Coordinates of N, CA, C and O in Angstrom, one line a residue:
Q1 N 24.2 -16.7 -22.8 CA 24.0 -16.8 -21.3 C 22.6 -17.2 -20.9 O 22.4 -17.9 -20.0
V2 N 21.6 -16.6 -21.7 CA 20.2 -16.9 -21.4 C 19.7 -18.1 -22.2 O 19.9 -18.2 -23.4
H3 N 19.0 -18.9 -21.5 CA 18.4 -20.1 -22.1 C 16.9 -20.2 -21.6 O 16.6 -20.0 -20.4
L4 N 16.0 -20.6 -22.5 CA 14.7 -21.0 -22.2 C 14.5 -22.5 -22.5 O 14.6 -22.9 -23.6
V5 N 14.2 -23.2 -21.4 CA 14.1 -24.6 -21.5 C 12.7 -25.1 -21.3 O 12.1 -24.8 -20.2
E6 N 12.1 -25.8 -22.3 CA 10.7 -26.2 -22.2 C 10.7 -27.7 -21.9 O 11.6 -28.4 -22.2
S7 N 9.5 -28.0 -21.3 CA 9.3 -29.4 -21.0 C 7.8 -29.6 -20.9 O 7.0 -28.7 -20.8
G8 N 7.3 -30.9 -21.0 CA 6.0 -31.2 -20.8 C 5.2 -31.6 -22.0 O 4.0 -32.1 -21.9
G9 N 5.7 -31.5 -23.2 CA 5.0 -31.9 -24.4 C 4.9 -33.4 -24.5 O 5.6 -34.1 -23.8
G10 N 4.1 -33.8 -25.4 CA 3.9 -35.3 -25.6 C 2.7 -35.6 -26.4 O 2.1 -34.7 -27.1
L11 N 2.3 -36.9 -26.3 CA 1.1 -37.4 -27.0 C 0.0 -37.6 -26.0 O 0.3 -38.3 -25.0
V12 N -1.2 -37.2 -26.3 CA -2.3 -37.3 -25.5 C -3.6 -37.5 -26.3 O -3.7 -37.1 -27.4
Q13 N -4.5 -38.3 -25.7 CA -5.8 -38.5 -26.4 C -6.7 -37.2 -26.2 O -6.5 -36.5 -25.3
A14 N -7.6 -37.1 -27.2 CA -8.6 -36.0 -27.1 C -9.3 -36.0 -25.7 O -9.7 -37.1 -25.3
G15 N -9.4 -34.8 -25.1 CA -10.0 -34.7 -23.8 C -9.1 -34.8 -22.7 O -9.4 -34.5 -21.5
G16 N -7.8 -35.1 -23.0 CA -6.8 -35.2 -21.9 C -6.2 -33.9 -21.6 O -6.6 -32.9 -22.1
S17 N -5.1 -34.0 -20.8 CA -4.5 -32.8 -20.3 C -3.0 -32.9 -20.4 O -2.4 -34.0 -20.3
L18 N -2.3 -31.8 -20.5 CA -0.9 -31.7 -20.5 C -0.5 -30.4 -19.8 O -1.3 -29.4 -19.8
R19 N 0.7 -30.3 -19.1 CA 1.2 -29.1 -18.6 C 2.6 -28.8 -19.1 O 3.5 -29.6 -18.9
L20 N 2.7 -27.7 -19.8 CA 4.0 -27.3 -20.3 C 4.7 -26.3 -19.3 O 4.0 -25.5 -18.6
S21 N 6.0 -26.5 -19.2 CA 6.8 -25.6 -18.4 C 7.9 -25.0 -19.2 O 8.4 -25.6 -20.1
C22 N 8.3 -23.8 -18.8 CA 9.4 -23.1 -19.5 C 10.1 -22.3 -18.4 O 9.5 -21.4 -17.8
A23 N 11.4 -22.6 -18.3 CA 12.2 -21.9 -17.3 C 13.3 -21.1 -18.0 O 14.1 -21.7 -18.8
A24 N 13.4 -19.8 -17.7 CA 14.5 -19.0 -18.2 C 15.6 -18.9 -17.2 O 15.4 -18.7 -16.0
S25 N 16.8 -19.2 -17.7 CA 18.0 -19.3 -16.8 C 19.0 -18.2 -17.3 O 19.1 -17.9 -18.5
G26 N 19.9 -17.8 -16.4 CA 20.9 -16.8 -16.7 C 20.8 -15.7 -15.6 O 20.0 -15.7 -14.7
R27 N 21.6 -14.7 -15.8 CA 21.6 -13.5 -14.9 C 20.6 -12.6 -15.4 O 20.8 -11.6 -16.2
I28 N 19.3 -12.8 -15.0 CA 18.2 -12.1 -15.5 C 17.7 -11.1 -14.4 O 17.5 -11.4 -13.3
F29 N 17.5 -9.8 -14.9 CA 17.0 -8.8 -14.0 C 15.5 -8.8 -13.9 O 14.9 -8.7 -12.8
S30 N 14.8 -8.9 -15.1 CA 13.4 -9.0 -15.1 C 12.9 -9.4 -16.5 O 13.7 -9.4 -17.5
I31 N 11.7 -9.9 -16.6 CA 11.0 -10.2 -17.8 C 9.7 -9.6 -17.8 O 8.9 -9.8 -16.9
N32 N 9.4 -8.8 -18.9 CA 8.1 -8.1 -18.9 C 7.0 -9.0 -19.1 O 6.0 -9.0 -18.3
A33 N 7.0 -9.9 -20.1 CA 5.9 -10.8 -20.3 C 6.5 -12.1 -20.8 O 7.5 -12.2 -21.4
M34 N 5.8 -13.2 -20.5 CA 6.1 -14.5 -21.0 C 4.9 -15.1 -21.6 O 3.7 -14.8 -21.1
G35 N 5.1 -16.0 -22.6 CA 3.9 -16.5 -23.2 C 4.2 -17.8 -24.0 O 5.4 -18.2 -24.0
W36 N 3.2 -18.3 -24.6 CA 3.2 -19.5 -25.4 C 2.6 -19.3 -26.7 O 1.6 -18.7 -26.9
Y37 N 3.4 -19.7 -27.8 CA 2.9 -19.6 -29.1 C 2.9 -21.1 -29.7 O 3.6 -21.9 -29.1
R38 N 2.2 -21.3 -30.7 CA 2.2 -22.6 -31.4 C 2.1 -22.4 -32.9 O 1.6 -21.4 -33.4
Q39 N 2.6 -23.4 -33.5 CA 2.6 -23.5 -35.0 C 2.3 -24.9 -35.5 O 3.0 -25.8 -35.2
A40 N 1.2 -25.0 -36.2 CA 0.8 -26.3 -36.8 C 1.3 -26.3 -38.2 O 1.6 -25.3 -38.8
P41 N 1.4 -27.6 -38.8 CA 1.9 -27.7 -40.1 C 1.1 -26.9 -41.1 O -0.2 -26.9 -41.1
G42 N 1.7 -26.1 -42.0 CA 1.0 -25.3 -43.0 C 0.3 -24.1 -42.4 O -0.4 -23.4 -43.2
K43 N 0.5 -23.7 -41.2 CA -0.1 -22.5 -40.6 C 0.9 -21.6 -40.0 O 2.0 -22.0 -39.7
Q44 N 0.5 -20.4 -39.8 CA 1.4 -19.4 -39.2 C 1.4 -19.6 -37.7 O 0.5 -20.1 -37.1
R45 N 2.5 -19.1 -37.1 CA 2.7 -19.2 -35.6 C 1.6 -18.2 -35.0 O 1.5 -17.1 -35.5
E46 N 1.0 -18.7 -34.0 CA 0.0 -17.9 -33.3 C 0.2 -17.8 -31.8 O 0.7 -18.8 -31.2
L47 N -0.3 -16.7 -31.2 CA -0.2 -16.6 -29.8 C -1.3 -17.5 -29.1 O -2.5 -17.4 -29.5
V48 N -0.9 -18.3 -28.2 CA -1.8 -19.1 -27.4 C -2.2 -18.4 -26.1 O -3.4 -18.2 -25.8
A49 N -1.3 -17.9 -25.3 CA -1.5 -17.3 -24.1 C -0.3 -16.5 -23.7 O 0.8 -16.8 -24.0
A50 N -0.5 -15.4 -22.9 CA 0.6 -14.6 -22.4 C 0.3 -14.1 -21.0 O -0.9 -13.9 -20.7
I51 N 1.3 -13.8 -20.3 CA 1.1 -13.2 -18.9 C 2.2 -12.3 -18.6 O 3.4 -12.5 -18.9
T52 N 1.9 -11.1 -18.0 CA 2.8 -10.1 -17.6 C 3.4 -10.4 -16.3 O 2.9 -11.3 -15.5
S53 N 4.4 -9.7 -15.9 CA 5.0 -9.8 -14.6 C 4.0 -9.5 -13.5 O 4.1 -10.0 -12.3
G54 N 3.0 -8.6 -13.8 CA 2.0 -8.2 -12.8 C 0.8 -9.2 -12.8 O -0.1 -9.0 -11.9
G55 N 0.8 -10.2 -13.7 CA -0.3 -11.2 -13.6 C -1.4 -11.0 -14.6 O -2.3 -11.8 -14.6
S56 N -1.3 -10.0 -15.5 CA -2.3 -9.8 -16.5 C -2.2 -10.9 -17.6 O -1.1 -11.2 -18.0
T57 N -3.3 -11.4 -18.0 CA -3.3 -12.5 -19.0 C -4.1 -12.2 -20.2 O -5.1 -11.4 -20.1
N58 N -3.8 -12.9 -21.3 CA -4.7 -12.9 -22.4 C -4.5 -14.2 -23.2 O -3.5 -14.8 -23.1
Y59 N -5.6 -14.7 -23.8 CA -5.7 -16.0 -24.4 C -6.3 -15.9 -25.8 O -7.1 -15.0 -26.1
A60 N -5.8 -16.8 -26.7 CA -6.5 -16.9 -27.9 C -7.9 -17.4 -27.7 O -8.2 -18.2 -26.8
D61 N -8.9 -17.0 -28.5 CA -10.2 -17.4 -28.4 C -10.4 -18.9 -28.4 O -11.3 -19.5 -27.7
S62 N -9.6 -19.6 -29.2 CA -9.7 -21.0 -29.4 C -9.4 -21.8 -28.1 O -9.7 -23.0 -28.1
V63 N -8.7 -21.2 -27.2 CA -8.3 -21.9 -26.0 C -8.9 -21.4 -24.7 O -8.7 -22.0 -23.6
K64 N -9.7 -20.3 -24.8 CA -10.3 -19.8 -23.6 C -11.2 -20.8 -22.9 O -12.0 -21.5 -23.5
G65 N -11.0 -20.9 -21.6 CA -11.8 -21.9 -20.8 C -11.2 -23.2 -20.7 O -11.6 -24.0 -19.9
R66 N -10.2 -23.5 -21.5 CA -9.5 -24.8 -21.5 C -8.1 -24.7 -21.1 O -7.6 -25.6 -20.4
F67 N -7.4 -23.6 -21.4 CA -6.0 -23.5 -21.1 C -5.9 -22.4 -20.0 O -6.7 -21.5 -19.9
A68 N -4.8 -22.5 -19.2 CA -4.6 -21.6 -18.1 C -3.0 -21.3 -18.1 O -2.3 -22.3 -17.9
I69 N -2.7 -20.1 -18.1 CA -1.3 -19.7 -18.0 C -1.0 -19.2 -16.6 O -1.8 -18.5 -16.1
S70 N 0.2 -19.5 -16.1 CA 0.6 -19.0 -14.8 C 2.1 -18.7 -14.9 O 2.8 -19.2 -15.8
R71 N 2.6 -18.1 -13.8 CA 4.0 -17.6 -13.8 C 4.5 -17.5 -12.4 O 3.8 -17.1 -11.5
D72 N 5.8 -17.9 -12.3 CA 6.5 -17.8 -11.0 C 7.6 -16.8 -11.3 O 8.7 -17.2 -11.9
N73 N 7.5 -15.6 -10.9 CA 8.5 -14.5 -11.2 C 9.8 -14.8 -10.5 O 10.9 -14.5 -11.1
A74 N 9.8 -15.3 -9.3 CA 11.0 -15.6 -8.6 C 11.9 -16.7 -9.3 O 13.1 -16.6 -9.2
K75 N 11.2 -17.6 -10.0 CA 11.9 -18.6 -10.7 C 12.0 -18.4 -12.2 O 12.6 -19.2 -12.9
N76 N 11.5 -17.3 -12.7 CA 11.5 -16.9 -14.1 C 10.9 -18.1 -14.9 O 11.5 -18.5 -16.0
T77 N 9.8 -18.6 -14.5 CA 9.2 -19.8 -15.1 C 7.7 -19.5 -15.4 O 7.0 -18.9 -14.6
V78 N 7.3 -20.0 -16.6 CA 5.9 -19.9 -17.0 C 5.4 -21.3 -17.3 O 6.1 -22.2 -17.7
Y79 N 4.1 -21.4 -17.0 CA 3.4 -22.7 -17.2 C 2.2 -22.5 -18.1 O 1.6 -21.5 -18.1
L80 N 1.9 -23.6 -18.8 CA 0.6 -23.6 -19.5 C -0.1 -24.9 -19.2 O 0.4 -26.0 -19.6
Q81 N -1.2 -24.8 -18.5 CA -2.0 -26.0 -18.2 C -3.0 -26.1 -19.3 O -3.8 -25.2 -19.5
M82 N -3.0 -27.3 -20.0 CA -3.9 -27.5 -21.1 C -4.9 -28.6 -20.8 O -4.4 -29.8 -20.6
N83 N -6.1 -28.3 -20.7 CA -7.2 -29.3 -20.4 C -8.1 -29.4 -21.6 O -8.2 -28.5 -22.5
S84 N -8.9 -30.5 -21.6 CA -9.9 -30.7 -22.7 C -9.2 -30.6 -24.1 O -9.8 -29.9 -25.0
L85 N -8.1 -31.2 -24.3 CA -7.3 -31.0 -25.5 C -8.1 -31.6 -26.7 O -8.8 -32.6 -26.6
K86 N -7.9 -30.9 -27.8 CA -8.6 -31.3 -29.1 C -7.5 -31.6 -30.1 O -6.4 -31.1 -30.0
P87 N -7.8 -32.4 -31.1 CA -6.8 -32.6 -32.2 C -6.4 -31.3 -32.8 O -5.2 -31.3 -33.3
E88 N -7.2 -30.3 -32.9 CA -6.8 -29.0 -33.4 C -5.7 -28.3 -32.6 O -5.1 -27.4 -33.1
D89 N -5.5 -28.8 -31.4 CA -4.4 -28.2 -30.6 C -3.0 -28.8 -31.0 O -2.0 -28.3 -30.5
T90 N -3.0 -29.8 -31.8 CA -1.7 -30.4 -32.2 C -0.8 -29.3 -32.9 O -1.2 -28.7 -33.9
A91 N 0.4 -29.1 -32.4 CA 1.3 -28.1 -32.9 C 2.6 -28.2 -32.2 O 2.7 -28.9 -31.2
V92 N 3.6 -27.5 -32.6 CA 4.8 -27.3 -31.9 C 4.6 -26.0 -31.0 O 4.2 -25.0 -31.6
Y93 N 4.8 -26.1 -29.8 CA 4.6 -25.0 -28.8 C 5.9 -24.4 -28.4 O 6.8 -25.1 -28.1
Y94 N 5.9 -23.1 -28.5 CA 7.2 -22.3 -28.3 C 7.0 -21.4 -27.1 O 6.0 -20.6 -27.1
C95 N 7.9 -21.4 -26.2 CA 7.9 -20.4 -25.1 C 8.6 -19.1 -25.5 O 9.6 -19.2 -26.3
N96 N 8.0 -18.0 -25.1 CA 8.6 -16.7 -25.4 C 8.8 -15.9 -24.2 O 7.9 -15.9 -23.3
A97 N 9.9 -15.2 -24.1 CA 10.1 -14.2 -23.1 C 10.3 -12.8 -23.8 O 11.2 -12.6 -24.6
D98 N 9.4 -11.9 -23.5 CA 9.4 -10.6 -24.1 C 10.0 -9.6 -23.2 O 9.7 -9.5 -22.0
Q99 N 11.0 -8.8 -23.7 CA 11.7 -7.8 -23.0 C 12.4 -8.4 -21.8 O 12.0 -8.0 -20.6
L100 N 13.3 -9.3 -22.0 CA 14.1 -9.9 -20.9 C 15.3 -9.1 -20.7 O 16.1 -8.9 -21.7
W101 N 15.5 -8.6 -19.5 CA 16.6 -7.7 -19.2 C 17.7 -8.4 -18.5 O 17.5 -9.2 -17.6
T102 N 18.9 -8.2 -19.1 CA 20.2 -8.7 -18.4 C 21.1 -7.5 -18.4 O 20.8 -6.4 -18.8
E103 N 22.3 -7.7 -17.8 CA 23.3 -6.6 -17.8 C 23.7 -6.2 -19.1 O 24.3 -5.1 -19.3
E104 N 23.5 -7.0 -20.2 CA 23.9 -6.7 -21.5 C 22.8 -6.0 -22.3 O 23.1 -5.4 -23.4
G105 N 21.6 -5.9 -21.8 CA 20.6 -5.2 -22.5 C 19.2 -5.9 -22.4 O 19.1 -6.8 -21.6
V106 N 18.3 -5.6 -23.3 CA 17.0 -6.2 -23.3 C 16.7 -6.8 -24.6 O 16.9 -6.2 -25.7
Y107 N 16.2 -8.1 -24.6 CA 16.0 -8.8 -25.8 C 14.8 -9.8 -25.6 O 14.4 -10.0 -24.5
D108 N 14.3 -10.2 -26.8 CA 13.3 -11.3 -26.8 C 14.0 -12.6 -27.0 O 14.9 -12.8 -27.8
Y109 N 13.5 -13.6 -26.3 CA 14.0 -15.0 -26.4 C 12.9 -16.0 -26.7 O 11.8 -15.8 -26.3
W110 N 13.3 -17.1 -27.3 CA 12.4 -18.2 -27.6 C 13.0 -19.5 -27.2 O 14.2 -19.7 -27.2
G111 N 12.1 -20.4 -26.7 CA 12.5 -21.7 -26.4 C 12.6 -22.5 -27.7 O 12.3 -22.1 -28.8
Q112 N 13.1 -23.8 -27.6 CA 13.4 -24.6 -28.7 C 12.1 -25.2 -29.4 O 12.2 -25.7 -30.5
G113 N 11.0 -25.2 -28.7 CA 9.8 -25.8 -29.1 C 9.6 -27.2 -28.6 O 10.6 -27.9 -28.5
T114 N 8.4 -27.5 -28.3 CA 8.0 -28.8 -27.8 C 6.8 -29.3 -28.6 O 5.8 -28.5 -28.7
Q115 N 6.8 -30.5 -29.0 CA 5.7 -31.1 -29.8 C 4.5 -31.5 -28.9 O 4.7 -32.3 -27.9
V116 N 3.3 -31.1 -29.2 CA 2.1 -31.5 -28.6 C 1.2 -32.2 -29.7 O 0.9 -31.5 -30.6
T117 N 0.9 -33.4 -29.5 CA 0.1 -34.2 -30.4 C -1.1 -34.7 -29.7 O -1.0 -35.4 -28.7
V118 N -2.3 -34.4 -30.2 CA -3.6 -34.8 -29.6 C -4.3 -35.7 -30.6 O -4.6 -35.3 -31.7
S119 N -4.5 -37.0 -30.2 CA -5.1 -38.0 -31.1 C -6.6 -38.0 -30.9 O -7.1 -37.7 -29.8
S120 N -7.3 -38.3 -31.9 CA -8.8 -38.4 -31.9 C -9.3 -39.7 -31.4 O -8.5 -40.7 -31.3

């Protein structure tokens, strides 16, 4: 019943910008936190940014000052504005919903992943 749908990935030159969106659909009561993770070839998946329902945020050191996460609680949607992109940002980006509550219980959900490629 619950789906996380991502959009906004693509190919961009170094120094450019992209905005990722992730919308959670279904009969959702609440979501504790939403965030973005990424995984580059040969590397482990890492947290990029996260935001709670109250607006508290945290970022990976590698993206501080360049990326900004935001959230629309009414729409169960999270965004990631990515500026000053670097080739090192190239990865598959995954949306995450932590402690998503429905009438069936509470679970974590993941989006399908969207490719971000930054050329030099």
